[in-house]
Amino acid sequence: MTHGIAATPHHLASEAAADILRSGGNAIDAAIAANAVLCVVYPHMTAIGGDLFALIWPAGAQEPIGLAGAGRSGSLASWQALRNRGLSRMPEAGSLTVTVPGTVEAWGRLLERFGSLGFAPLLAPAASVARDGFLVTPGLAQALVESSLLLGGDAESARLLPPLRSGMLLRNQDLAESLAAIGRSGFNDFYRGAIAGRIVGALERRGGVLTAEDLAQHRSAWVRPVAFRYRDLVVYEMPPPTQGLAAVGLIRRLEAAAQAPPLVYVQALQRARDAVYPLRDSYITDPDFSPTPEAPFLDLEARGWGPGEELLEGDTIYLCTADEHGNVVSLIQSLAGTFGSGIVAEGTGVLLQNRGSYFSLEPSHVNRLEPRKRTMHTLIPALAGREGSCWAAFGTMGADGQPQIQAQVWHNLADHGLSAQEAVARPRVRVAPGGQQLWLEADHPAARQLLRSGAAGVQVLPPRSSQLGHAQALVRGADSGWQGGADPRADGSVVEV
C-alpha cells in the first residue's frame, strides 16, 4: 500500500475512493467520496436522504472516535398524534416515517475535523455518475421490480426510478445538480437553502411532519465508542442510539463457541441472539431521552423481558478505508428500508429515509415516537485495536441482523485467522427477524446437519445471499500492511493504491 486502501460494496465507489487517495486525499476524504457514489448507484440501499455513522481512528491516536449522524423526528411528531390519526403502529414507508437526513451534515463534520480536501472534489465523482448514468446491477434491478408499488405510488420516485433490467443505464440529473450544489456551498444548502426548501415542501404536500426548523437545527454528535476487550484485542462499537451494544453482547456470548464445530456455533448464535435482542429492544433509544445501561449487555447471564421487536428489514451500505498516514475509517450509511420512504423531493433527486418506521407508538415503549428524537438505529460500524493501534475495520448491511453477521465476520478474523476476503466471503447464518426462522446459506457447513435433524424453522438460502448481508473488512497483516475484503454477495471490490 503506497497511498491507501478501500473496500466498498460497489466497484465505482471503490474506484472513487482510490482516485481520491491517489490525488493526495486521506482515508476520510476517500470514504466520503465512496459514500457519495454509493448514494447514486445503490438507491435501493442508500441515499443522501439517509443517516450515517462512522468510527474514525485518527493517525497517531490510541483509540477511535465516533460520529453519530442520526437525524431526529420532526418537532410535530409524537405517538399521541399518530394514535389520534387511528394508527396503532408506525407505517413502513411514506411521509410520516421521514426523519431529518443526517448524512450530508455528517460529511461536513468529518471534513472539518479530519478531512484534507473540500466538498467539491469529493462529490464530483458522484455528481458525474449521476449525470452520465451507470449500469443497473442485478440487485438494483430486482429491487426496482419488487418495490414498484412503493415507487409507483410517488410521481417523482416513479419518474426517476422506473423498473429497469440489469445492464440498463440509469441517470439522475436532479441528484447530480444537488451534489454539485453541496460541493459548491457545503451542507448549508441541504439544511437551510434551496434543497432544504424543496424537501420540506415535498413532505408538506404529502402530509409529513418535518419543518424547515427541524432541518436547520440538525447536528451530528461526536461520541465515545463502546469498547470491550477480546483476548489481546479491543473491539469498538457505536453507542446508543445504535444497536452497537447488541453486537457487544453477541460477540462476548459467542467467544467460548467461536472455534466450536459449525453446528455448535450456530446453536450458540441462536441462544445469544435470543438473549441479547430483547435487551436491545428493552433499553436502546435516543440517550437524550433515556440512558442505556451497558451492564446487561456485558453480563453473560442477563436477558431482556420481552420477545424482541420484529424490525423492518432494510438495506444499507458499509465501507472502510485506510491511508498511508495511519487514518482508518469504518462507515455505514442507509435509508432504513429498501428505497426508504419511497419519496423523492421534487427538483432534488433525493430519496428520503423511512428511519422513523423504527419508532413505537406504544406509550410505555422506551423507543416511542416523540418530537425531535432519534430512534434506535440498526447501523453499527466497528473497529478493533491492538496495543493502541488499529488492527481491523469491519461491518455489514443487514438491518436487524447486523450484530449476528458482524459477530461471524469478527470470529472469522480474530479466532480463525482468516484473511479479510475469506472472512467476509465465508458462508453465514442468521436468525431471521422475529426469531422464528433460521436462515443459512446452502454451502454453510451446518446446513446438512440442520436439515437432517428436522429442526423447525430452518430456511436454506442460495450461496452468497444478500439476506446474509454485504460485509466489508480491512485487517492489518503480519507485515503491518492492510489487506481488504469485499463481500461477493454485493458488487464491490477492494482497491489498494
XYZ file of C-alpha atoms in Angstrom:
497
model
C 0.000 0.000 0.000
C 1.510 3.312 -1.116
C -1.380 5.716 -0.547
C -4.221 3.687 0.942
C -6.886 1.028 0.590
C -10.685 0.968 0.298
C -13.298 -1.793 0.465
C -16.834 -0.938 -0.663
C -19.888 -2.825 -1.982
C -19.742 -1.295 -5.493
C -16.732 -1.082 -7.784
C -17.477 2.504 -8.839
C -17.355 3.595 -5.203
C -14.071 1.758 -4.669
C -12.631 3.450 -7.754
C -13.743 6.874 -6.500
C -12.017 6.245 -3.169
C -8.862 5.122 -4.962
C -8.799 8.254 -7.126
C -9.042 10.456 -4.033
C -6.210 8.566 -2.330
C -4.036 8.851 -5.448
C -4.633 12.594 -5.598
C -3.393 13.101 -2.027
C -6.627 12.771 -0.082
C -6.741 10.819 3.146
C -8.937 7.939 4.336
C -11.686 10.306 5.493
C -11.801 12.057 2.116
C -11.849 8.698 0.330
C -14.673 7.367 2.494
C -16.869 10.392 1.766
C -16.222 10.192 -1.982
C -17.070 6.483 -1.987
C -20.165 7.045 0.142
C -21.412 9.743 -2.233
C -21.046 7.426 -5.237
C -22.956 4.710 -3.390
C -25.752 7.231 -2.807
C -26.077 7.355 -6.601
C -25.534 3.765 -7.742
C -27.247 1.961 -4.850
C -30.514 3.919 -4.403
C -32.251 0.838 -3.009
C -29.616 0.719 -0.264
C -28.792 4.328 0.495
C -29.063 7.980 -0.478
C -28.050 11.402 0.757
C -31.516 11.493 2.315
C -30.401 8.898 4.886
C -28.337 8.706 8.084
C -24.649 7.936 8.677
C -22.497 6.577 11.494
C -18.713 6.377 11.425
C -15.834 5.298 13.615
C -12.587 7.122 12.867
C -9.179 6.003 14.099
C -7.072 9.129 13.539
C -3.396 8.761 12.708
C -1.334 8.610 15.882
C -4.334 8.220 18.196
C -4.578 5.496 20.841
C -8.290 4.887 20.247
C -11.050 5.836 17.804
C -13.815 8.409 17.971
C -17.365 8.023 16.694
C -19.693 10.304 14.768
C -23.441 9.753 15.080
C -25.062 11.347 12.044
C -28.591 10.351 13.003
C -31.469 12.662 12.194
C -34.302 13.333 14.606
C -38.033 13.021 14.225
C -39.982 16.134 13.371
C -40.941 18.618 16.052
C -44.591 17.879 15.239
C -44.177 14.100 15.558
C -45.485 12.176 18.571
C -47.039 8.833 19.364
C -50.163 10.643 20.586
C -50.612 12.498 17.294
C -50.376 9.333 15.226
C -52.606 7.408 17.617
C -55.165 10.172 17.150
C -54.950 9.544 13.398
C -56.032 5.969 14.050
C -52.602 4.331 13.765
C -51.554 1.590 16.184
C -48.030 1.223 14.803
C -45.681 3.223 12.626
C -46.175 2.954 8.860
C -43.392 1.175 6.992
C -42.958 3.967 4.428
C -44.397 7.318 3.398
C -44.104 10.856 4.712
C -44.766 10.032 8.382
C -41.638 7.850 8.507
C -39.226 10.534 7.255
C -36.741 11.794 9.828
C -34.144 14.511 9.266
C -31.439 13.165 6.911
C -28.132 13.154 8.770
C -25.670 12.126 6.071
C -24.701 15.396 4.405
C -24.110 17.241 7.678
C -22.074 14.265 8.933
C -19.861 14.522 5.847
C -19.281 18.155 6.733
C -18.332 17.365 10.331
C -15.925 14.648 9.206
C -14.268 17.021 6.752
C -13.993 19.852 9.271
C -12.214 17.678 11.799
C -10.263 15.147 9.757
C -10.513 15.852 6.033
C -7.793 17.252 3.815
C -9.939 18.174 0.798
C -13.125 20.181 0.366
C -16.610 19.065 -0.615
C -16.246 19.888 -4.323
C -13.593 17.315 -5.332
C -15.124 14.646 -3.102
C -18.642 14.923 -4.514
C -17.592 15.484 -8.135
C -17.265 11.745 -8.941
C -20.766 11.039 -7.610
C -22.245 14.008 -9.465
C -20.601 12.790 -12.672
C -22.004 9.272 -12.254
C -25.491 10.654 -11.560
C -25.310 12.950 -14.609
C -23.792 10.491 -17.082
C -25.560 7.401 -15.782
C -24.495 3.992 -14.554
C -25.345 0.400 -15.341
C -28.079 -1.120 -13.193
C -26.813 -4.119 -11.218
C -28.851 -7.328 -10.879
C -29.601 -6.469 -7.247
C -30.874 -2.994 -8.097
C -32.945 -4.354 -10.994
C -34.581 -6.866 -8.666
C -35.246 -4.180 -6.050
C -36.822 -1.851 -8.631
C -39.274 -4.574 -9.616
C -40.020 -5.714 -6.070
C -40.561 -2.105 -4.922
C -42.572 -0.979 -7.945
C -45.719 -0.431 -5.852
C -43.839 1.737 -3.351
C -42.056 3.768 -6.015
C -45.075 3.893 -8.313
C -47.107 5.490 -5.546
C -44.992 8.653 -5.718
C -44.858 10.501 -9.031
C -41.301 11.763 -8.614
C -39.971 8.385 -7.474
C -41.748 6.677 -10.369
C -40.160 9.125 -12.812
C -36.612 8.733 -11.523
C -36.668 5.053 -10.540
C -38.654 3.088 -13.125
C -38.383 -0.704 -13.382
C -35.214 -1.395 -15.351
C -33.386 -4.543 -16.348
C -29.862 -5.349 -15.268
C -27.353 -3.648 -17.547
C -29.626 -0.744 -18.487
C -28.499 2.840 -17.917
C -29.944 4.885 -15.043
C -29.418 8.639 -14.693
C -30.483 11.146 -12.030
C -29.840 14.661 -13.321
C -31.561 16.297 -10.352
C -29.340 14.432 -7.906
C -26.264 15.432 -9.923
C -27.261 19.077 -9.523
C -27.907 18.648 -5.789
C -24.488 17.063 -5.291
C -22.859 19.856 -7.287
C -24.661 22.451 -5.150
C -23.434 20.797 -1.944
C -19.946 20.687 -3.446
C -20.074 24.443 -4.004
C -21.670 25.579 -0.739
C -21.198 22.740 1.748
C -24.012 21.243 3.753
C -25.834 24.536 4.425
C -27.782 24.331 1.156
C -29.096 20.927 2.159
C -30.310 22.044 5.601
C -31.049 25.767 5.202
C -31.058 26.565 1.487
C -32.850 25.621 -1.697
C -32.564 21.863 -1.236
C -33.981 22.142 2.286
C -36.917 24.150 0.983
C -37.720 21.522 -1.621
C -37.514 18.703 0.939
C -39.851 20.471 3.365
C -42.248 21.380 0.558
C -42.346 17.809 -0.723
C -43.154 16.476 2.735
C -45.798 19.127 3.401
C -47.576 18.138 0.183
C -47.577 14.531 1.360
C -48.741 15.161 4.935
C -45.329 14.889 6.607
C -44.265 16.339 9.942
C -40.768 17.754 9.292
C -40.396 21.531 9.330
C -37.754 23.899 7.986
C -36.615 24.481 11.551
C -36.160 20.733 12.095
C -33.708 20.632 9.189
C -31.933 23.847 10.159
C -31.339 22.699 13.741
C -29.831 19.322 12.839
C -26.390 18.477 14.254
C -24.382 15.263 14.292
C -22.819 14.192 17.589
C -19.224 13.194 18.323
C -19.381 10.207 20.661
C -17.085 7.893 22.564
C -17.332 4.330 21.240
C -18.269 1.391 23.434
C -15.076 -0.630 23.998
C -14.547 -4.143 25.311
C -11.573 -6.457 25.495
C -11.488 -9.636 23.413
C -8.332 -11.544 24.374
C -5.433 -9.293 23.295
C -7.695 -7.074 21.181
C -10.136 -4.271 21.943
C -13.354 -4.075 19.913
C -15.065 -0.709 19.415
C -18.758 -0.272 18.614
C -21.077 2.719 18.328
C -23.042 3.605 21.480
C -26.825 4.213 21.563
C -28.955 5.100 19.760
C -27.384 2.341 17.652
C -27.595 -1.366 18.428
C -23.817 -1.472 18.948
C -24.345 -2.874 22.447
C -26.224 -5.795 20.892
C -23.118 -6.603 18.845
C -21.054 -6.367 22.039
C -23.390 -8.796 23.778
C -23.360 -11.278 20.906
C -19.596 -11.290 20.413
C -18.985 -11.753 24.136
C -21.530 -14.551 24.458
C -20.121 -16.358 21.425
C -16.458 -16.165 22.430
C -16.479 -19.618 24.046
C -18.070 -21.165 20.934
C -16.059 -19.245 18.352
C -13.903 -22.248 17.410
C -16.529 -24.922 18.071
C -17.890 -27.194 15.300
C -20.223 -25.323 12.920
C -23.465 -26.780 14.294
C -22.486 -25.933 17.874
C -21.637 -22.375 16.825
C -24.987 -21.949 15.066
C -26.860 -23.159 18.136
C -24.833 -20.803 20.329
C -25.645 -17.929 17.971
C -29.358 -18.681 18.269
C -29.182 -18.676 22.070
C -27.111 -15.494 22.151
C -29.498 -13.712 19.809
C -32.493 -14.776 21.913
C -30.811 -13.306 25.000
C -29.444 -10.087 23.515
C -32.141 -8.831 21.152
C -34.783 -8.463 23.890
C -32.203 -6.454 25.843
C -31.759 -4.213 22.818
C -35.486 -3.708 22.437
C -35.962 -3.132 26.162
C -33.285 -0.471 26.564
C -31.905 1.169 23.430
C -33.221 4.506 22.218
C -32.030 8.098 21.978
C -29.783 8.574 25.051
C -31.009 12.177 25.293
C -34.389 10.715 26.271
C -33.402 7.565 28.169
C -29.836 6.489 29.071
C -28.993 2.895 28.157
C -27.160 0.798 30.777
C -24.184 -1.128 29.386
C -24.033 -3.699 32.189
C -26.842 -6.009 30.957
C -25.170 -6.372 27.571
C -21.825 -7.245 29.160
C -23.418 -9.670 31.650
C -23.351 -13.116 30.025
C -26.408 -14.194 32.030
C -28.630 -11.144 31.501
C -31.774 -11.345 29.377
C -34.414 -8.844 28.314
C -38.040 -9.090 29.381
C -39.773 -9.278 26.024
C -39.715 -11.400 22.857
C -37.825 -8.748 20.887
C -39.163 -6.467 18.194
C -39.664 -7.655 14.627
C -37.887 -4.774 12.953
C -38.432 -3.742 9.369
C -35.905 -5.350 7.040
C -33.720 -2.728 5.445
C -30.855 -2.043 3.112
C -27.608 -0.319 3.950
C -24.067 0.246 2.723
C -20.887 -0.331 4.698
C -17.381 0.675 3.614
C -13.939 1.015 5.163
C -10.801 2.901 4.181
C -7.236 3.353 5.444
C -4.388 5.588 4.331
C -0.604 5.776 4.455
C -0.706 8.233 7.369
C -2.484 5.797 9.692
C -6.086 7.060 9.458
C -8.768 4.358 9.342
C -12.494 4.827 8.667
C -15.359 2.418 9.354
C -18.526 3.955 7.880
C -22.113 2.822 7.494
C -24.999 4.667 5.878
C -28.591 3.860 4.999
C -32.138 4.841 4.078
C -33.507 2.204 6.527
C -35.865 0.248 4.225
C -35.407 -0.527 0.550
C -35.761 2.859 -1.230
C -36.524 4.372 2.176
C -39.821 6.220 2.415
C -40.386 5.882 -1.328
C -40.431 9.690 -1.587
C -38.127 11.776 -3.782
C -38.275 15.510 -3.110
C -39.125 17.226 -6.393
C -36.232 19.018 -8.049
C -33.575 17.398 -5.845
C -33.303 13.758 -6.918
C -33.007 12.966 -3.192
C -34.670 9.846 -1.816
C -35.751 10.355 1.785
C -35.301 7.762 4.501
C -38.017 5.919 6.428
C -35.965 5.590 9.620
C -38.972 6.768 11.624
C -40.623 3.414 10.943
C -38.442 2.031 13.758
C -40.273 4.095 16.385
C -43.016 2.563 18.518
C -46.469 4.041 19.102
C -46.806 2.181 22.405
C -46.871 4.793 25.198
C -44.725 2.709 27.556
C -42.094 1.701 24.991
C -38.620 3.155 25.538
C -38.380 3.897 21.800
C -41.795 5.550 21.491
C -42.178 8.361 18.963
C -41.565 11.785 20.490
C -40.706 15.191 18.990
C -37.080 15.645 17.872
C -35.990 12.175 18.956
C -33.509 9.760 17.368
C -34.878 6.255 17.023
C -32.980 3.085 17.868
C -30.642 2.569 14.928
C -29.521 -0.721 13.412
C -26.396 0.851 11.854
C -23.160 -0.306 13.503
C -19.666 0.194 12.055
C -16.881 -1.477 14.035
C -13.149 -1.170 14.635
C -10.680 -3.271 16.595
C -7.330 -2.316 18.052
C -4.235 -3.959 19.445
C -1.764 -2.181 21.720
C -3.124 1.260 20.895
C -3.230 0.992 17.110
C -5.972 -0.032 14.713
C -5.983 -3.711 13.764
C -9.251 -4.128 11.860
C -12.280 -2.319 10.439
C -15.419 -4.299 9.680
C -19.166 -4.019 9.247
C -22.121 -5.064 7.143
C -25.539 -4.202 5.880
C -28.357 -6.370 7.180
C -30.625 -4.241 9.412
C -31.773 -6.320 12.381
C -29.196 -8.987 11.511
C -26.127 -6.744 11.595
C -24.923 -7.859 15.059
C -25.171 -11.527 14.036
C -23.336 -11.028 10.744
C -20.757 -8.760 12.323
C -20.048 -11.338 15.040
C -19.387 -14.036 12.430
C -17.016 -11.800 10.462
C -15.252 -10.915 13.711
C -14.783 -14.541 14.747
C -13.504 -15.356 11.252
C -10.843 -12.674 11.684
C -9.943 -12.949 15.364
C -10.467 -16.649 16.104
C -9.988 -18.427 12.781
C -7.225 -16.183 11.455
C -8.845 -15.792 8.053
C -7.860 -13.088 5.616
C -10.216 -10.148 5.254
C -11.548 -11.546 1.976
C -12.088 -15.010 3.406
C -13.757 -13.564 6.492
C -16.438 -11.686 4.555
C -16.974 -14.383 1.911
C -17.378 -17.379 4.236
C -20.924 -18.871 4.322
C -23.107 -17.322 7.008
C -26.166 -17.946 9.138
C -28.711 -15.599 10.675
C -31.758 -15.775 12.897
C -34.438 -14.030 10.835
C -36.417 -11.016 12.086
C -38.925 -12.111 14.689
C -36.748 -15.023 15.783
C -38.901 -17.798 14.300
C -36.712 -18.785 11.352
C -33.052 -19.616 10.902
C -31.580 -18.537 7.586
C -28.374 -20.133 6.388
C -26.662 -20.417 3.054
C -26.700 -23.768 1.298
C -22.907 -24.074 1.432
C -22.761 -23.446 5.193
C -21.099 -26.475 6.844
C -24.029 -26.874 9.273
C -26.738 -26.831 6.590
C -26.968 -30.588 6.001
C -26.918 -31.421 9.706
C -29.708 -28.976 10.441
C -31.859 -30.269 7.608
C -31.290 -33.893 8.628
C -32.201 -33.067 12.210
C -35.638 -31.853 11.176
C -35.189 -28.647 13.182
C -38.182 -26.354 12.814
C -37.908 -23.039 11.016
C -34.721 -23.738 9.056
C -34.647 -21.995 5.676
C -31.724 -22.748 3.376
C -30.853 -19.860 1.066
C -28.699 -19.900 -2.068
C -24.978 -19.330 -1.531
C -23.984 -15.676 -1.335
C -27.483 -14.490 -0.460
C -27.938 -10.767 0.203
C -30.192 -11.713 3.117
C -26.953 -12.615 4.917
C -25.548 -9.114 4.459
C -22.899 -7.320 2.433
C -19.820 -7.153 4.655
C -16.507 -5.401 4.083
C -13.348 -5.587 6.172
C -9.786 -4.364 6.484
C -7.268 -6.175 8.664
C -3.628 -5.461 9.368
C -1.334 -8.254 8.214
C 1.810 -9.662 9.794
C 3.886 -7.121 7.843
C 1.737 -4.283 9.301
C 0.243 -3.658 5.862
C -3.501 -3.671 5.231
C -5.457 -6.363 3.430
C -9.067 -5.872 2.423
C -12.173 -7.909 1.791
C -15.266 -7.025 -0.255
C -18.300 -9.272 0.068
C -19.027 -11.343 -3.064
C -22.719 -11.033 -2.153
C -22.542 -7.429 -3.438
C -20.938 -5.707 -6.432
C -17.877 -4.354 -4.696
C -14.136 -4.522 -4.764
C -11.044 -3.787 -2.742
C -8.767 -1.185 -4.282
C -5.237 -0.634 -2.998
C -3.225 2.285 -4.350
